[in-house]
mmCIF file of C-alpha atoms in Angstrom:
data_model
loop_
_atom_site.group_PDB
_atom_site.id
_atom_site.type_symbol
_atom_site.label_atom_id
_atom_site.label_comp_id
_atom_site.label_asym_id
_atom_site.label_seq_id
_atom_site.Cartn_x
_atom_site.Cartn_y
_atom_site.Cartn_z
ATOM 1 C CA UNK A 17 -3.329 1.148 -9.056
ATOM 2 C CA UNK A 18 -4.039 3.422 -12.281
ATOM 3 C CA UNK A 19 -4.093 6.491 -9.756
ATOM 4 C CA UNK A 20 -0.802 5.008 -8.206
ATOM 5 C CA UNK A 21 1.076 4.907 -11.346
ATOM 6 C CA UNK A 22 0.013 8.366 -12.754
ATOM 7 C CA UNK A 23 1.513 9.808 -9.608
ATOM 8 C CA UNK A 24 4.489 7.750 -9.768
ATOM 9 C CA UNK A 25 5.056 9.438 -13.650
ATOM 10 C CA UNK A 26 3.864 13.045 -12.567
ATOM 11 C CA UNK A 27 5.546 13.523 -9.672
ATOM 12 C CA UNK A 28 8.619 12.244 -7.489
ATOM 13 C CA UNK A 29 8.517 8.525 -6.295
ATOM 14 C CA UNK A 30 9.122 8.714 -2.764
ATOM 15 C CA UNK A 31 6.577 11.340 -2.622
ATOM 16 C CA UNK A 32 3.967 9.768 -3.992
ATOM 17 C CA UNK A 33 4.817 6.000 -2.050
ATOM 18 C CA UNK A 34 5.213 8.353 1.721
ATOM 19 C CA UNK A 35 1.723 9.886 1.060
ATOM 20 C CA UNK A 36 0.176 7.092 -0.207
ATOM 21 C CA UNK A 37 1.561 4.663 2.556
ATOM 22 C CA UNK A 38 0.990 7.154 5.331
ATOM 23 C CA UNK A 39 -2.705 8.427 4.147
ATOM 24 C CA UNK A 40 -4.200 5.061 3.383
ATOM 25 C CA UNK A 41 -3.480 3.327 7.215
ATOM 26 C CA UNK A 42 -4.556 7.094 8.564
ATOM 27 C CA UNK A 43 -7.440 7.161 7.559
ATOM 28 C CA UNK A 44 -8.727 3.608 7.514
ATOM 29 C CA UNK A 45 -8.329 4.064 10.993
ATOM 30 C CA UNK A 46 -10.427 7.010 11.487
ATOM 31 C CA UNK A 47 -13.454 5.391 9.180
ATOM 32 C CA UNK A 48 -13.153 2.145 10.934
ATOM 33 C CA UNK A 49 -13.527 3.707 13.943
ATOM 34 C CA UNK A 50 -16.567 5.937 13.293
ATOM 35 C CA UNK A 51 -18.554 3.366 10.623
ATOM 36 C CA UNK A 52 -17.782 -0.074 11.889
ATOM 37 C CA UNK A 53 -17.531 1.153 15.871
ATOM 38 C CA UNK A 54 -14.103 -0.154 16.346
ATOM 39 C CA UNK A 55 -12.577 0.660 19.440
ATOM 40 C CA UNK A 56 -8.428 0.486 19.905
ATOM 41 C CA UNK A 57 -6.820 0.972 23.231
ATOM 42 C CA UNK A 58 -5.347 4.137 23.587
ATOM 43 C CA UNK A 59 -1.423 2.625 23.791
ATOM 44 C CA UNK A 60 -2.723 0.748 20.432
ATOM 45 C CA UNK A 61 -3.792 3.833 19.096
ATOM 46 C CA UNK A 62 -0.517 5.100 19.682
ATOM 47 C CA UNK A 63 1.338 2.302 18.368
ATOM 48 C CA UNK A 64 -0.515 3.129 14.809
ATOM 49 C CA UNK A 65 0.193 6.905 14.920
ATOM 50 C CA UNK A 66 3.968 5.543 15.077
ATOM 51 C CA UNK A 67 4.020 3.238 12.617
ATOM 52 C CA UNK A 68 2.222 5.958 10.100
ATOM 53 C CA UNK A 69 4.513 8.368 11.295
ATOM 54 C CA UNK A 70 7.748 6.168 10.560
ATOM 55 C CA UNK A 71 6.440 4.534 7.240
ATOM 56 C CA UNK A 72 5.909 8.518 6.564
ATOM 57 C CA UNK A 73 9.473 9.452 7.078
ATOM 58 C CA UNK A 74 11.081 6.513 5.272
ATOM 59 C CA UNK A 75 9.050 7.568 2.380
ATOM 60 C CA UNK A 76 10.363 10.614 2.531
ATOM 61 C CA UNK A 77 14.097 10.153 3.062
ATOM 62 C CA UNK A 78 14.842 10.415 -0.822
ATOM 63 C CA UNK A 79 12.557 13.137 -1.792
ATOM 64 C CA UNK A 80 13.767 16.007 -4.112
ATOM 65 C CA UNK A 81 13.915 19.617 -3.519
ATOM 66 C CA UNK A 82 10.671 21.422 -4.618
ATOM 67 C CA UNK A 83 11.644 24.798 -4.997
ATOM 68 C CA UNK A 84 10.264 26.843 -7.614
ATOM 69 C CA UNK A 85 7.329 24.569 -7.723
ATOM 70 C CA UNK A 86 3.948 26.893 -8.730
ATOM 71 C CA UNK A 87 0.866 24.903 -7.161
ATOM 72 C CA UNK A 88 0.511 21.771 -5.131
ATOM 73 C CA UNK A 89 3.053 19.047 -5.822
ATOM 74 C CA UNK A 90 1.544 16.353 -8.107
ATOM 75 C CA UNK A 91 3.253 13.513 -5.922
ATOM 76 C CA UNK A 92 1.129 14.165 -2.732
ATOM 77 C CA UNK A 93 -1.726 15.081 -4.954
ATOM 78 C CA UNK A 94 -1.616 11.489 -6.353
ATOM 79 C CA UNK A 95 -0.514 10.111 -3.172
ATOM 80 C CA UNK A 96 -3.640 11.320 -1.020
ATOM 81 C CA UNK A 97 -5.855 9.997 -3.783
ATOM 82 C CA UNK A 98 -3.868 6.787 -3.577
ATOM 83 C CA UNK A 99 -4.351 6.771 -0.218
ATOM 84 C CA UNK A 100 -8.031 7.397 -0.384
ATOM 85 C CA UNK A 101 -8.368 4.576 -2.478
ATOM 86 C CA UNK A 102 -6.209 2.329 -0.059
ATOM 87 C CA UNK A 103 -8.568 3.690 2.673
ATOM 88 C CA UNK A 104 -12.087 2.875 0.933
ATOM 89 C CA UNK A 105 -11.376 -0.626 -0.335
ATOM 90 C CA UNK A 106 -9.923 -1.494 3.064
ATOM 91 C CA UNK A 107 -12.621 -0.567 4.941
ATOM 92 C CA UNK A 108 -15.771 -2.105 2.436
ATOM 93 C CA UNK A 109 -13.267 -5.567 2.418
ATOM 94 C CA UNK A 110 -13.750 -5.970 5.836
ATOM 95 C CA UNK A 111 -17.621 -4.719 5.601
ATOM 96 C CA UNK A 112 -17.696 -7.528 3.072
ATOM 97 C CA UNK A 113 -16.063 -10.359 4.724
ATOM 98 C CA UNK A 114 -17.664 -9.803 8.274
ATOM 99 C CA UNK A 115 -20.854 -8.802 7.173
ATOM 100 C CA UNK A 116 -21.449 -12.023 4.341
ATOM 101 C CA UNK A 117 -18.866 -14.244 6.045
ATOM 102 C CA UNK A 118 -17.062 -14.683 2.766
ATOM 103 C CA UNK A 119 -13.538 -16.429 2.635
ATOM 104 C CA UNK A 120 -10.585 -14.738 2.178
ATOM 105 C CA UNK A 121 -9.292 -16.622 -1.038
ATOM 106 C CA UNK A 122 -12.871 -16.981 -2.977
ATOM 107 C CA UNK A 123 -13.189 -12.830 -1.668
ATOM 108 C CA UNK A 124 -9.889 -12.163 -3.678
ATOM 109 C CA UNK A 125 -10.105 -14.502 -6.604
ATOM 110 C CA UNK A 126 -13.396 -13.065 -7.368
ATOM 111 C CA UNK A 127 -12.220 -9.593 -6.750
ATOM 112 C CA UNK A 128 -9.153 -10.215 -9.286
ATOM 113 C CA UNK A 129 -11.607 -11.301 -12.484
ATOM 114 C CA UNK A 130 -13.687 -8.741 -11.863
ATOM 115 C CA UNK A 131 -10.581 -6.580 -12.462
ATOM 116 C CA UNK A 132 -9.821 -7.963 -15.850
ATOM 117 C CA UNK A 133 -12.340 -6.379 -18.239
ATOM 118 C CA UNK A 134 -11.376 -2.847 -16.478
ATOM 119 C CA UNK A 135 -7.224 -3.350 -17.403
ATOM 120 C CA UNK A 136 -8.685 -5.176 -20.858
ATOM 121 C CA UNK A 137 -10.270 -1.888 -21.841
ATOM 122 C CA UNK A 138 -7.226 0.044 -20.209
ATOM 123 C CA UNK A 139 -4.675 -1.894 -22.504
ATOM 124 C CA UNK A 140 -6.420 -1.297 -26.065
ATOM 125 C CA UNK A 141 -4.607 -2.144 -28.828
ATOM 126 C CA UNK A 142 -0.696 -2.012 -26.765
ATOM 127 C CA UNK A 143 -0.945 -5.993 -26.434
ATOM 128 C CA UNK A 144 1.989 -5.471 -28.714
ATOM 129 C CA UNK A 145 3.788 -3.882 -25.904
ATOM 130 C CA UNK A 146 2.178 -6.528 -23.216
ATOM 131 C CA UNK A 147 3.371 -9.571 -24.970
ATOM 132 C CA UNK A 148 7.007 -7.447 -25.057
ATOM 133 C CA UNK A 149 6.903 -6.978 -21.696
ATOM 134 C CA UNK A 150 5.436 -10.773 -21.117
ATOM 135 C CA UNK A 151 8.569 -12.244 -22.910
ATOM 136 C CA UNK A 152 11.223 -10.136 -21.040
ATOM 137 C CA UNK A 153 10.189 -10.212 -17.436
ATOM 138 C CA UNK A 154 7.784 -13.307 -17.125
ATOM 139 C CA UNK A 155 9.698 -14.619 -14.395
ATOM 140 C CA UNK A 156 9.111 -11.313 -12.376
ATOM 141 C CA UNK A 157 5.559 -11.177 -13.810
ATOM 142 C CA UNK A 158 4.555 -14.664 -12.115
ATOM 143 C CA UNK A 159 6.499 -14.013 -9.310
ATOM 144 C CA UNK A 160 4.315 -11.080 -8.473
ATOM 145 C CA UNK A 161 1.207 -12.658 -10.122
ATOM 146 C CA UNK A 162 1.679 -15.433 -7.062
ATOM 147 C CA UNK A 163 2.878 -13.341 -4.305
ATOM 148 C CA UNK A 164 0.974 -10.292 -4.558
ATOM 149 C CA UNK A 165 -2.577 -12.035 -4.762
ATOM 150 C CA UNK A 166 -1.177 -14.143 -1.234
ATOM 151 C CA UNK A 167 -0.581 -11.321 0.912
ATOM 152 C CA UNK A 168 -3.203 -9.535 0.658
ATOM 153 C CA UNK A 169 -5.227 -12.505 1.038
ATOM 154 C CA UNK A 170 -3.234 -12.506 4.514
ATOM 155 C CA UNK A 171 -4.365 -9.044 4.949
ATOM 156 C CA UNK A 172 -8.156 -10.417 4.369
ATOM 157 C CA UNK A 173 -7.717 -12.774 6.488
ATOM 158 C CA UNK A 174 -6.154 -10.976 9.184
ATOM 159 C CA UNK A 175 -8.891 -7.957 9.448
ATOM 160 C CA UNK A 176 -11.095 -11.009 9.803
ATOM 161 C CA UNK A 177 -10.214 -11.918 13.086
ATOM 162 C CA UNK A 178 -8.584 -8.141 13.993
ATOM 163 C CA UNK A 179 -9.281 -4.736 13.820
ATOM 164 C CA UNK A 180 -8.670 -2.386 10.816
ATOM 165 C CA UNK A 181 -7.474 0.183 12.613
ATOM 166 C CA UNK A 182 -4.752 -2.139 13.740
ATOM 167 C CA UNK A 183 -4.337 -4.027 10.632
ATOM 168 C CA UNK A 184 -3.952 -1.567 8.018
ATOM 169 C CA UNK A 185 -1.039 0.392 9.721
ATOM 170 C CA UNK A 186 0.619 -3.129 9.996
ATOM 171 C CA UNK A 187 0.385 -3.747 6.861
ATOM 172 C CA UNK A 188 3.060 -1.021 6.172
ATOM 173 C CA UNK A 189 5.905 -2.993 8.581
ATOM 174 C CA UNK A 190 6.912 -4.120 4.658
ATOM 175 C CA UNK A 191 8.179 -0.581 4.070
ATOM 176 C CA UNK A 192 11.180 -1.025 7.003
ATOM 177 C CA UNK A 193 12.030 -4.446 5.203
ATOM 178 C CA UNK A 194 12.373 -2.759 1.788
ATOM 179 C CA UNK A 195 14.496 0.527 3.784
ATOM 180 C CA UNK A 196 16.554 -1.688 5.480
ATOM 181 C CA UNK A 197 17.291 -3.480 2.584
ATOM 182 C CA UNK A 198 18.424 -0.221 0.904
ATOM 183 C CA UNK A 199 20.763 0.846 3.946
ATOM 184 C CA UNK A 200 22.875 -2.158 4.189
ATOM 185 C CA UNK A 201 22.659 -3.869 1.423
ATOM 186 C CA UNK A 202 22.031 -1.354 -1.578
ATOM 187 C CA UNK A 203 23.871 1.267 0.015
ATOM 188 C CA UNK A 204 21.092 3.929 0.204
ATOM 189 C CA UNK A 205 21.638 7.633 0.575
ATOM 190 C CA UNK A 206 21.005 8.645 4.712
ATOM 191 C CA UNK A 207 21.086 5.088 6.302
ATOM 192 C CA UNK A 208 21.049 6.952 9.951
ATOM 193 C CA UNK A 209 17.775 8.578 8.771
ATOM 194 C CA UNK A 210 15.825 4.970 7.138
ATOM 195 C CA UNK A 211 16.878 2.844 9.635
ATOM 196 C CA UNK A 212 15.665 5.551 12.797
ATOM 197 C CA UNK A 213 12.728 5.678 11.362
ATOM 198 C CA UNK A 214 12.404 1.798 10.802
ATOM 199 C CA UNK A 215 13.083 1.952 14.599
ATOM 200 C CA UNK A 216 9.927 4.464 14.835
ATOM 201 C CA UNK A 217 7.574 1.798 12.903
ATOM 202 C CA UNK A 218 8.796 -0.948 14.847
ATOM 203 C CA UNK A 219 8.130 0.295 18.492
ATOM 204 C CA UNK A 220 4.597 1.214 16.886
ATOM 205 C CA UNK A 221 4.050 -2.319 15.913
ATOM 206 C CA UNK A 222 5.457 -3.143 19.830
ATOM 207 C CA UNK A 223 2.694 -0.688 21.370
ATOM 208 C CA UNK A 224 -0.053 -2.225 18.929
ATOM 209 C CA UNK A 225 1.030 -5.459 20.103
ATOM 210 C CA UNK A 226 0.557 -5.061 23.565
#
C-alpha cells in the first residue's frame, strides 16, 4: 500500500494502477506455477494472458504524454514494485492457508492487527490530520473498512479451493466494472477504447472458465 501510494504521488495514476494491476496477476502466475506446481490448461492459460492484457490497456487509456521524460517513468517504476508486492503476498497467502489449513476470516483478521503497529509508526504525530480526515469522510472510511477486508477474504477463500494462477488474474474483472462505469455513466475520455478492452478481460475470464 505505502509503495502504491508513493507511485500514485510521483508519477501518473493510470500508470501506476495499469502496471500494478497487470504485473501483480503476471507474475503470480508464473511463481505459482514453478513453486507450488500448479498446472492451468493451456485455453486457461490463455484466458489469463487476456484478462492481464485487457486490465493492462484499460489502465492505460488515460495516461499522459511522456515526452521529454529523462530516465524511467516513476509510475511503472512504482507500479512493478506494486506489483511485486501484489505477486509475493498472493502467492505465501495461499502457501499459508493450504499448507496450515487456516480459515480465510481468522487468516485476514490476524493479518490486519498485525498491520497496525506498522501504519501506527507510519502516522507519527499527524493524528491531527487522521482525526481531520476521520470526521470528514467516516462514512467512506467504514464503508471501505467493511468492504475491503470482505473481498479479499473472498479472494482467500477462493485460492483455497482454486488455482492462483487462475485466481489472481480474476481478481482484476473489478477493473472493467470501475471502466465501464466511467464510459457510460461518468462520461470518460475514449469509451470505444475502455469498453474494447473490457470486452478483452471478459472473453479471458470466458476461456478461464471453461
Amino acid at each position: 500500500m505505502s509503495v502504491l501510494q508513493r507511485g500514485y504521488r510521483a508519477g501518473n495514476l493510470s500508470t501506476v494502477y495499469a502496471t500494478a494491476r497487470g504485473t501483480g496477476p503476471f507474475l503470480s502466475v508464473i511463481i505459482a506455477m514453478a513453486l507450488l506446481g500448479e498446472r492451468p490448461s493451456l485455453i486457461a492459460l490463455g484466458g489469463v494472458l487476456l484478462v492481464i492484457a485487457g486490465v493492462v490497456a484499460i489502465g492505460l487509456v488515460d495516461r499522459g504524454p511522456s515526452a521529454g521524460r529523462r530516465g524511467p517513468d516513476p509510475a511503472i517504476v512504482f507500479g512493478l514494485l506494486t506489483g511485486v508486492a501484489i505477486a509475493g503476498y498472493t502467492i505465501w497467502d495461499a502457501f499459508a492457508l493450504r499448507t496450515w489449513h487456516l480459515s480465510p476470516v481468522a487468516f485476514m483478521v490476524g493479518a490486519a492487527a498485525a498491520e497496525i503497529p506498522f501504519f501506527t509508526i507510519a502516522v507519527g504525530r499527524r493524528w491531527d490530520a487522521v482525526g481531520a480526515l476521520w470526521r470528514a469522510q467516516w462514512r467512506r472510511i467504514l464503508a471501505f473498512g467493511v468492504l475491503s477486508p470482505l473481498a479479499y477474504i473472498l479472494v482467500l477463500q477462493a485460492i483455497t479451493i482454486a488455482p492462483v494462477a487462475l485466481v489472481a488474474p480474476l481478481r482484476e474483472v473489478s477493473v472493467v466494472l470501475v471502466s465501464l462505469f466511467g464510459a457510460f455513466v461518468l462520461r470518460e475520455s475514449r469509451p470505444g477504447w475502455r469498453i474494447a478492452a473490457s470486452v478483452v478481460v471478459v472473453a479471458g475470464v470466458a476461456l478461464i472458465a471453461v
